[in-house]
Coordinates of C-alpha atoms in Angstrom, one line a residue:
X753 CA 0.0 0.0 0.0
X754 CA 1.2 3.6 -1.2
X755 CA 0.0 6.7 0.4
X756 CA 0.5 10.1 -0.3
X757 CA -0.8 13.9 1.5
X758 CA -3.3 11.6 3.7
X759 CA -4.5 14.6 5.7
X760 CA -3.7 14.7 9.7
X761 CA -4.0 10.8 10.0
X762 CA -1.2 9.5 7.6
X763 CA -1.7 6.5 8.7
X764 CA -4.6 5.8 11.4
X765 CA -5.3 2.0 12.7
X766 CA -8.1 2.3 14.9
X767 CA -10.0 -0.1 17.1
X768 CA -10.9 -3.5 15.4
X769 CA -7.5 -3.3 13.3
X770 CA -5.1 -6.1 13.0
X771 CA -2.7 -8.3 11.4
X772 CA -2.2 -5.6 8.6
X773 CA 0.9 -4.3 6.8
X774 CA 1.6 -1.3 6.3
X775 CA 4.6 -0.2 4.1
X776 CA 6.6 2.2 2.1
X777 CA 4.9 5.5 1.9
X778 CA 6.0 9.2 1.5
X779 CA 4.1 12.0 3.5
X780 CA 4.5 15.3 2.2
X781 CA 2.8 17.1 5.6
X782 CA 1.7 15.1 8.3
X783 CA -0.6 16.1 11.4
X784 CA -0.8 19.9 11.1
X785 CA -3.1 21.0 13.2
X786 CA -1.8 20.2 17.3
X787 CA -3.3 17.3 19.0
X788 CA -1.7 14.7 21.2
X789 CA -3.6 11.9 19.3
X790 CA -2.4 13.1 15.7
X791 CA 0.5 12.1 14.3
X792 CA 2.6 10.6 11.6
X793 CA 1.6 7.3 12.7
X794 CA -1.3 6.6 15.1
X795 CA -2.9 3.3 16.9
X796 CA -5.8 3.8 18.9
X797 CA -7.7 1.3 20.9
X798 CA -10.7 2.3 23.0
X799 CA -9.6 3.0 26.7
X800 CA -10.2 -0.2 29.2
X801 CA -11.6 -2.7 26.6
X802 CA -9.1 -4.5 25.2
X803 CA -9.8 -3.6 21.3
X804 CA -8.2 -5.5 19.1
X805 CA -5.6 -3.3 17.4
X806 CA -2.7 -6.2 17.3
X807 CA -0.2 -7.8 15.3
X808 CA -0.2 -4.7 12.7
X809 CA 3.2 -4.1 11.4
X810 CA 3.8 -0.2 9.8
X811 CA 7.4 0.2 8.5
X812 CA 9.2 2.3 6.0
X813 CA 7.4 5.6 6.5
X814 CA 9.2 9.1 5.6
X815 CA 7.3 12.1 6.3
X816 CA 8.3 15.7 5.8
X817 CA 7.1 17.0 8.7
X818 CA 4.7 16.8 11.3
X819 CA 3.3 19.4 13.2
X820 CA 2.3 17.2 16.3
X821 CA 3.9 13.8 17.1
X822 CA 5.8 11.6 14.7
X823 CA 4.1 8.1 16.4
X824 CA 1.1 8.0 18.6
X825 CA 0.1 5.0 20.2
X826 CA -3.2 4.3 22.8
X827 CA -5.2 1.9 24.3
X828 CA -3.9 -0.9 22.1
X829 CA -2.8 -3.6 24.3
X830 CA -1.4 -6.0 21.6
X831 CA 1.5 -6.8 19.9
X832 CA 2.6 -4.1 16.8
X833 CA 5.5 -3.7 15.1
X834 CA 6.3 0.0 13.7
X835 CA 10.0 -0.2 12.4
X836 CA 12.1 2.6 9.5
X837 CA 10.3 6.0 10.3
X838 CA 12.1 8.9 9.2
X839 CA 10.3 12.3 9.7
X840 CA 12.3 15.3 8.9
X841 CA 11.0 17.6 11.4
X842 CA 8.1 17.9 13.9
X843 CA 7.3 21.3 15.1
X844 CA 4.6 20.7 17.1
X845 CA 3.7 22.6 20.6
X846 CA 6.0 21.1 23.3
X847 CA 4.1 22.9 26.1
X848 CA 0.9 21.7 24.0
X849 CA 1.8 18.5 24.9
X850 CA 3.1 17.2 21.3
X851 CA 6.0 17.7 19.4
X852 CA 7.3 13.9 20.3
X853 CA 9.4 11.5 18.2
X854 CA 7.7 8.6 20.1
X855 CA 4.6 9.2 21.9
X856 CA 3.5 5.9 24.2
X857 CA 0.6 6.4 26.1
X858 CA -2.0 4.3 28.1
X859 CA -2.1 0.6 27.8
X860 CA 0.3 -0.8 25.2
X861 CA 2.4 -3.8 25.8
X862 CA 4.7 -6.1 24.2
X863 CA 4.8 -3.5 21.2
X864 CA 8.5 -3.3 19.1
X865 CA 9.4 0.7 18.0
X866 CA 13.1 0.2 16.1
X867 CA 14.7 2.4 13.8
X868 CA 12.2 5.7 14.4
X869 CA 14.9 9.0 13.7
X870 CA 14.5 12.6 12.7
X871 CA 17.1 15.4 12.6
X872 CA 14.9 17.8 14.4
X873 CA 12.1 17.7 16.9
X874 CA 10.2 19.6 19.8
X875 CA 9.5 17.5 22.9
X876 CA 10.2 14.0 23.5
X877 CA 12.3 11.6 21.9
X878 CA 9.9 8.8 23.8
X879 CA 7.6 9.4 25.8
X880 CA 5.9 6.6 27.5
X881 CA 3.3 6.5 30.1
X882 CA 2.7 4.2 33.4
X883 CA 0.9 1.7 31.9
X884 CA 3.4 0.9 28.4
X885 CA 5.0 -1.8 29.8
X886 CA 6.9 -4.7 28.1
X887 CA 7.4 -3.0 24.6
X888 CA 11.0 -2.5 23.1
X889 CA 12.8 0.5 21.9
X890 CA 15.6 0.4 19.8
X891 CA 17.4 3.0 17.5
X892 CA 15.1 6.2 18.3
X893 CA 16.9 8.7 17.4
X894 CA 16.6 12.6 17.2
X895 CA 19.8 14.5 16.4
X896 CA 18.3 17.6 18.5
X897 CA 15.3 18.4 20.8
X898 CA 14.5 22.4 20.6
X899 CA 11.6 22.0 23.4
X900 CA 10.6 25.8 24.4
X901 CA 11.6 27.6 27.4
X902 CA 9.9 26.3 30.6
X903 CA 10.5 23.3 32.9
X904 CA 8.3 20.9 31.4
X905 CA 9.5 21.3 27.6
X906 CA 12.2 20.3 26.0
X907 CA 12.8 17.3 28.4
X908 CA 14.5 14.0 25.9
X909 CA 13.0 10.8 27.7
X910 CA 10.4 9.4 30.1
X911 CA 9.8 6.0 30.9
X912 CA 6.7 5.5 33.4
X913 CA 5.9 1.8 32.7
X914 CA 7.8 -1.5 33.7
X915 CA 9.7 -4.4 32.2
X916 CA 11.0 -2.3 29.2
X917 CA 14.1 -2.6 26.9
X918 CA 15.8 0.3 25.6
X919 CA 18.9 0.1 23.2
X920 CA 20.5 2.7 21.4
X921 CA 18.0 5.7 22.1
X922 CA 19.7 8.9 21.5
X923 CA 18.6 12.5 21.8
X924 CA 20.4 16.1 22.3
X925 CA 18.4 18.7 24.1
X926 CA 19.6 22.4 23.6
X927 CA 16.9 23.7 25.8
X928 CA 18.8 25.3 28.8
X929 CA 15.7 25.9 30.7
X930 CA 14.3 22.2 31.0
X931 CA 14.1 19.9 34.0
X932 CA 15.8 16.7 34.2
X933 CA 16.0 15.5 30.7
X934 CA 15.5 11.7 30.5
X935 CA 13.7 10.4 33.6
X936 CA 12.9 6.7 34.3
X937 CA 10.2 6.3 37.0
X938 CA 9.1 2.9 36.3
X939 CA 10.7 -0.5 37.4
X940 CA 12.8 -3.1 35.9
X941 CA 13.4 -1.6 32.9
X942 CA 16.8 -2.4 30.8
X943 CA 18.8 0.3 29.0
X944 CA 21.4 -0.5 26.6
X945 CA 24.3 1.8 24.7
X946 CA 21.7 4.9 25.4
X947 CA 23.0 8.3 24.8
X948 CA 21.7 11.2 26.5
X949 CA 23.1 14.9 26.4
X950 CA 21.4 18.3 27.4
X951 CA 22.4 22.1 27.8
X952 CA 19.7 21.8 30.8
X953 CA 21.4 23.3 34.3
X954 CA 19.4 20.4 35.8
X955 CA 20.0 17.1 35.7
X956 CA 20.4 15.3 32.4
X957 CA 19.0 11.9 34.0
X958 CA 16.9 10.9 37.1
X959 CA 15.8 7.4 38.3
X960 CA 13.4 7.5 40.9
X961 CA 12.3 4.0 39.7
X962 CA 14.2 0.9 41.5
X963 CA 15.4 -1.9 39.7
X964 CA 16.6 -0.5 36.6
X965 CA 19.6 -1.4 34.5
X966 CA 22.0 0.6 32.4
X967 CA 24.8 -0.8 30.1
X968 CA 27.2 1.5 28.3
X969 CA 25.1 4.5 29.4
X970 CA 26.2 7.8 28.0
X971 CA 25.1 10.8 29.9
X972 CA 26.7 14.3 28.7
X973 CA 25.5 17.7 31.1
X974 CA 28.3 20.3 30.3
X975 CA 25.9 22.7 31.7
X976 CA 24.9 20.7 35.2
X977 CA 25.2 23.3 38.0
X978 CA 24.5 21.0 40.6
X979 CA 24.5 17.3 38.9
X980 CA 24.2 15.3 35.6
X981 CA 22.6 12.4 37.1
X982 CA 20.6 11.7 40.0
X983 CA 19.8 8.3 40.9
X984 CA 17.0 8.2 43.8
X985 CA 15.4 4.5 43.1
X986 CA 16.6 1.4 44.8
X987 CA 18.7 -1.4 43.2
X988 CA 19.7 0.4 40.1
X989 CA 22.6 -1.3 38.2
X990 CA 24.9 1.0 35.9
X991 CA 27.6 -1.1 34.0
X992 CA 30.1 0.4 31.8
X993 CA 29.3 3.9 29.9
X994 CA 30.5 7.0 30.4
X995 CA 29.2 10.5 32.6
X996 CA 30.9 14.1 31.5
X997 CA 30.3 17.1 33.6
X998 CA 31.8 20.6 34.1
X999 CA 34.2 20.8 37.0
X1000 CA 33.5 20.5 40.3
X1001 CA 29.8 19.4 39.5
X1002 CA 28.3 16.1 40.6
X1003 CA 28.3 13.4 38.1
X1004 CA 26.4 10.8 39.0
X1005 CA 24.7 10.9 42.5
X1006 CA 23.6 7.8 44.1
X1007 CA 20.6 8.0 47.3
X1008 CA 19.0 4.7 47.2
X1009 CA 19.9 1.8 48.8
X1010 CA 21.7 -0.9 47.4
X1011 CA 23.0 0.7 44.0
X1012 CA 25.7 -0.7 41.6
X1013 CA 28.3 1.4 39.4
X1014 CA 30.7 -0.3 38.1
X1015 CA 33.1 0.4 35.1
X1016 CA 32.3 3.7 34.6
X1017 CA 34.2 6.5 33.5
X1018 CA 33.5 10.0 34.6
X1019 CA 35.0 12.8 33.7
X1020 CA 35.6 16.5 35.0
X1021 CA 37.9 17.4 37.6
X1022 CA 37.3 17.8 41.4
X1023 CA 34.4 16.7 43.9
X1024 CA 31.6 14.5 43.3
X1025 CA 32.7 12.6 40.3
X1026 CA 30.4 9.9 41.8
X1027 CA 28.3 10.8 44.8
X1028 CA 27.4 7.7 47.3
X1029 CA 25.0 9.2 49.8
X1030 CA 24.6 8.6 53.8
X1031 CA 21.1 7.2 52.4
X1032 CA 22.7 4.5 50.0
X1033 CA 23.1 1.8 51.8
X1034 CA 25.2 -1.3 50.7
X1035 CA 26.4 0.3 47.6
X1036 CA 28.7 -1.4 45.5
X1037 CA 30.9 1.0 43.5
X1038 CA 34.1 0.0 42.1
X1039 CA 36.4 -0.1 39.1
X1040 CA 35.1 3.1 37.6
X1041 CA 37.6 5.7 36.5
X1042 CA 38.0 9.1 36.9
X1043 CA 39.9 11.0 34.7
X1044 CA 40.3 14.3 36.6
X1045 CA 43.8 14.8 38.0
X1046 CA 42.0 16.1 41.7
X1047 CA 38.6 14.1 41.1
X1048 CA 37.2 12.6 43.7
X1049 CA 34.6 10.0 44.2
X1050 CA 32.4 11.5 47.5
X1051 CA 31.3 8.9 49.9
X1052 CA 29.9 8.6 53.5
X1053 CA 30.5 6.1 56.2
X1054 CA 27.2 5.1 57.0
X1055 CA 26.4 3.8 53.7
X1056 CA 30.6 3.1 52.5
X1057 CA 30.5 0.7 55.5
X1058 CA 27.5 -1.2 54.7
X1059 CA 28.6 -2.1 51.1
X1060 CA 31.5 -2.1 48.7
X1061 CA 33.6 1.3 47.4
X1062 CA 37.5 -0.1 46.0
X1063 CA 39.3 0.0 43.0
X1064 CA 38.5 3.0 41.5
X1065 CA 40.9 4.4 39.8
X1066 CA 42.0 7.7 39.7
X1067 CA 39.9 8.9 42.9
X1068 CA 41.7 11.7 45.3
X1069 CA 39.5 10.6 48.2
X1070 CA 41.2 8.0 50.1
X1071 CA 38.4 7.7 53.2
X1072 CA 35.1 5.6 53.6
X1073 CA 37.0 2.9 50.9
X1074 CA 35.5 -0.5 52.4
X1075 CA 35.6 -4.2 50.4
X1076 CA 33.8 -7.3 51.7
X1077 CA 34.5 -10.8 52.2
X1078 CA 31.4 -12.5 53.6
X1079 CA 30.4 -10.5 56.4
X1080 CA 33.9 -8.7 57.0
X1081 CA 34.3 -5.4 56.3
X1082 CA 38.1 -4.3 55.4
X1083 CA 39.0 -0.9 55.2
X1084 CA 41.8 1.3 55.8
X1085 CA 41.1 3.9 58.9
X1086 CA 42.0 7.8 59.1
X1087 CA 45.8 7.0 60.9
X1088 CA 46.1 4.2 57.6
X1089 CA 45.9 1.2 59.6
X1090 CA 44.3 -1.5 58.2
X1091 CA 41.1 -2.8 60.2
X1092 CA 38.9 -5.9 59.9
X1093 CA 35.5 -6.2 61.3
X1094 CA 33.0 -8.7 61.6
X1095 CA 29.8 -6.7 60.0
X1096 CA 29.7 -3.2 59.3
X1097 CA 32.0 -1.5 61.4
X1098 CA 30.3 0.9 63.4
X1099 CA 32.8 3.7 63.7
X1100 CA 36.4 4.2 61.6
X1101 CA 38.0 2.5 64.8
X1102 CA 35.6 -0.7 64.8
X1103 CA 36.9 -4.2 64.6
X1104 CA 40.2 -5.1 64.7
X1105 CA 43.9 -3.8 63.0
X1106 CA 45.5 -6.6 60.9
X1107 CA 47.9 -4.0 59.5
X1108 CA 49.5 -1.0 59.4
X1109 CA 52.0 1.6 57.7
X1110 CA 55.2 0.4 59.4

């Protein structure tokens, strides 16, 4: 099928719609006039009933532009493929509520989104609400997000629902003004190779969620003045990847309990490369590097004794470093002797010296 100038519905599945394919069509002009539900692409179910909008597959789609969203899916609850989207631009109202690459709102699951790019866009790259759960995201893409100034436009990224997969979505924001750019609220969700970078003086990325994981994260926030990443949730895992931030500006800041960060590199000289809070209990940081010739990785020893801070290389900050074997704590006290202690120590003198300097 071959469409061409279809109106503000380029391509509309709606309610009892499925198993269809949809493929290679050019859209001059695409959703012009602003609403939420129009867009390059839209699925709509009916809201609570389980319409049948399922195993629909819509790929190689270019549009000119758009002036709401690029994809728009609702109330679906089924499995759909949309894969190849290119739109050139989308200029829709950020502070309108459109303007998105990837719009995801209630009740779709198990849905795949791959390969969904455009050079220039508005609001989101995705954004997906609390009850998108199990779909897959991979290669959206949009080279920059212009937003409008205010703290609620301009943001990159927001995941709300659960049990998501994420690879290789990438976005710039330019909008100094926004909030925290990418935020991940929801649980259990798995990034992969993500790149996220803002001008925003907030935060380029917060996780309130717990259980997420990140692998090869990149997170860029040149213009953080406090941090480029705060990470608030329980039981988040970052592997591998890569923070930047200016100097003496937090990189990524860690305050819920049991968090992992290992392999990172941060870079940016001084304080707060890494940030383990008093509240972060049994942490595990270690083997990340921080290039910064005076960086430092801040840590506290109410959480540093509970859990495990060693090996990282290139951190200034010689305190509140503890490793575990079992249920010993080792650590090296404020005189340098070396100290042993059956649980987590309860002061720097706790336990018992098996070493010192001499």
């Amino acid at each position: 099928m071959r469409l061409k100038n279809c109106g503000h519905y380029a391509v509309t599945l709606q309610f009892e719609c499925y198993n269809n394919v949809v493929e290679d069509i050019y859209i001059a002009d695409a959703a012009s006039a602003a609403s939420s539900t129009r867009a390059v692409i839209s699925l709509e179910g009916t809201d609570g009933t389980f319409t049948d909008v399922s195993g629909n597959v819509i790929r190689n789609v270019h549009a000119a532009s758009s002036g709401a969203n690029g994809v728009t899916i609702i109330h679906v609850k089924a499995k759909n493929t949309i894969e190849n989207i290119l739109v050139d631009s989308i200029t829709g109202d950020a502070s309108a509520g459109v303007g998105a690459l990837l719009r995801v709102r209630e009740e779709v699951e198990q849905c795949v989104f791959k390969n969904i790019r455009s050079p220039a866009i508005t609001g989101f790259v995705i954004a997906a609400d609390a009850e998108a759960n199990g779909n897959v995201y991979e290669d959206i893409v949009a080279d920059l997000v212009t937003g409008a100034s205010g703290s609620s436009f301009g943001k990159m990224v927001t995941i709300a629902g659960n049990d998501n997969t994420l690879r290789r979505v990438r976005g710039y924001s330019s909008d100094a003004d926004a909030a925290d750019l990418a935020t991940i609220s929801g649980a259990r969700n798995k990034l992969f190779d993500c790149y996220f970078k803002g001008d925003t003086t907030a935060a380029v990325l917060r996780v309130s969620g717990m259980d997420n994981e990140f692998y090869g994260q990149e997170t860029v926030g040149l213009s953080a003045t406090t941090r480029v990443g705060n990470i608030d949730g329980a039981r988040n895992k970052f592997i591998g990847g890569r923070t930047e931030r200016p100097n003496n500006i937090q990189g990524l800041r860690f305050n819920g309990t049991d968090s992992t960060c290992i392999g990172m590199t941060v870079t940016g000289d001084g304080a707060g490369a890494l940030r383990v809070e008093s509240a972060a209990l049994r942490p595990v940081v270690s083997n990340n590097h921080l290039t910064g010739a005076a960086a430092t990785i801040d840590k506290f020893f109410a959480s540093a004794s509970t859990g495990v801070i060693c090996n990282n290389r290139g951190d200034t900050n010689t305190g509140n470093n503890f490793m575990l074997f079992g249920p010993y704590a080792v650590w090296v006290d404020a005189t340098g002797d070396l100290r042993i202690n059956n649980g987590a120590p309860a002061t720097d003198t706790s336990g018992t010296v098996v070493g010192t300097q001499s």
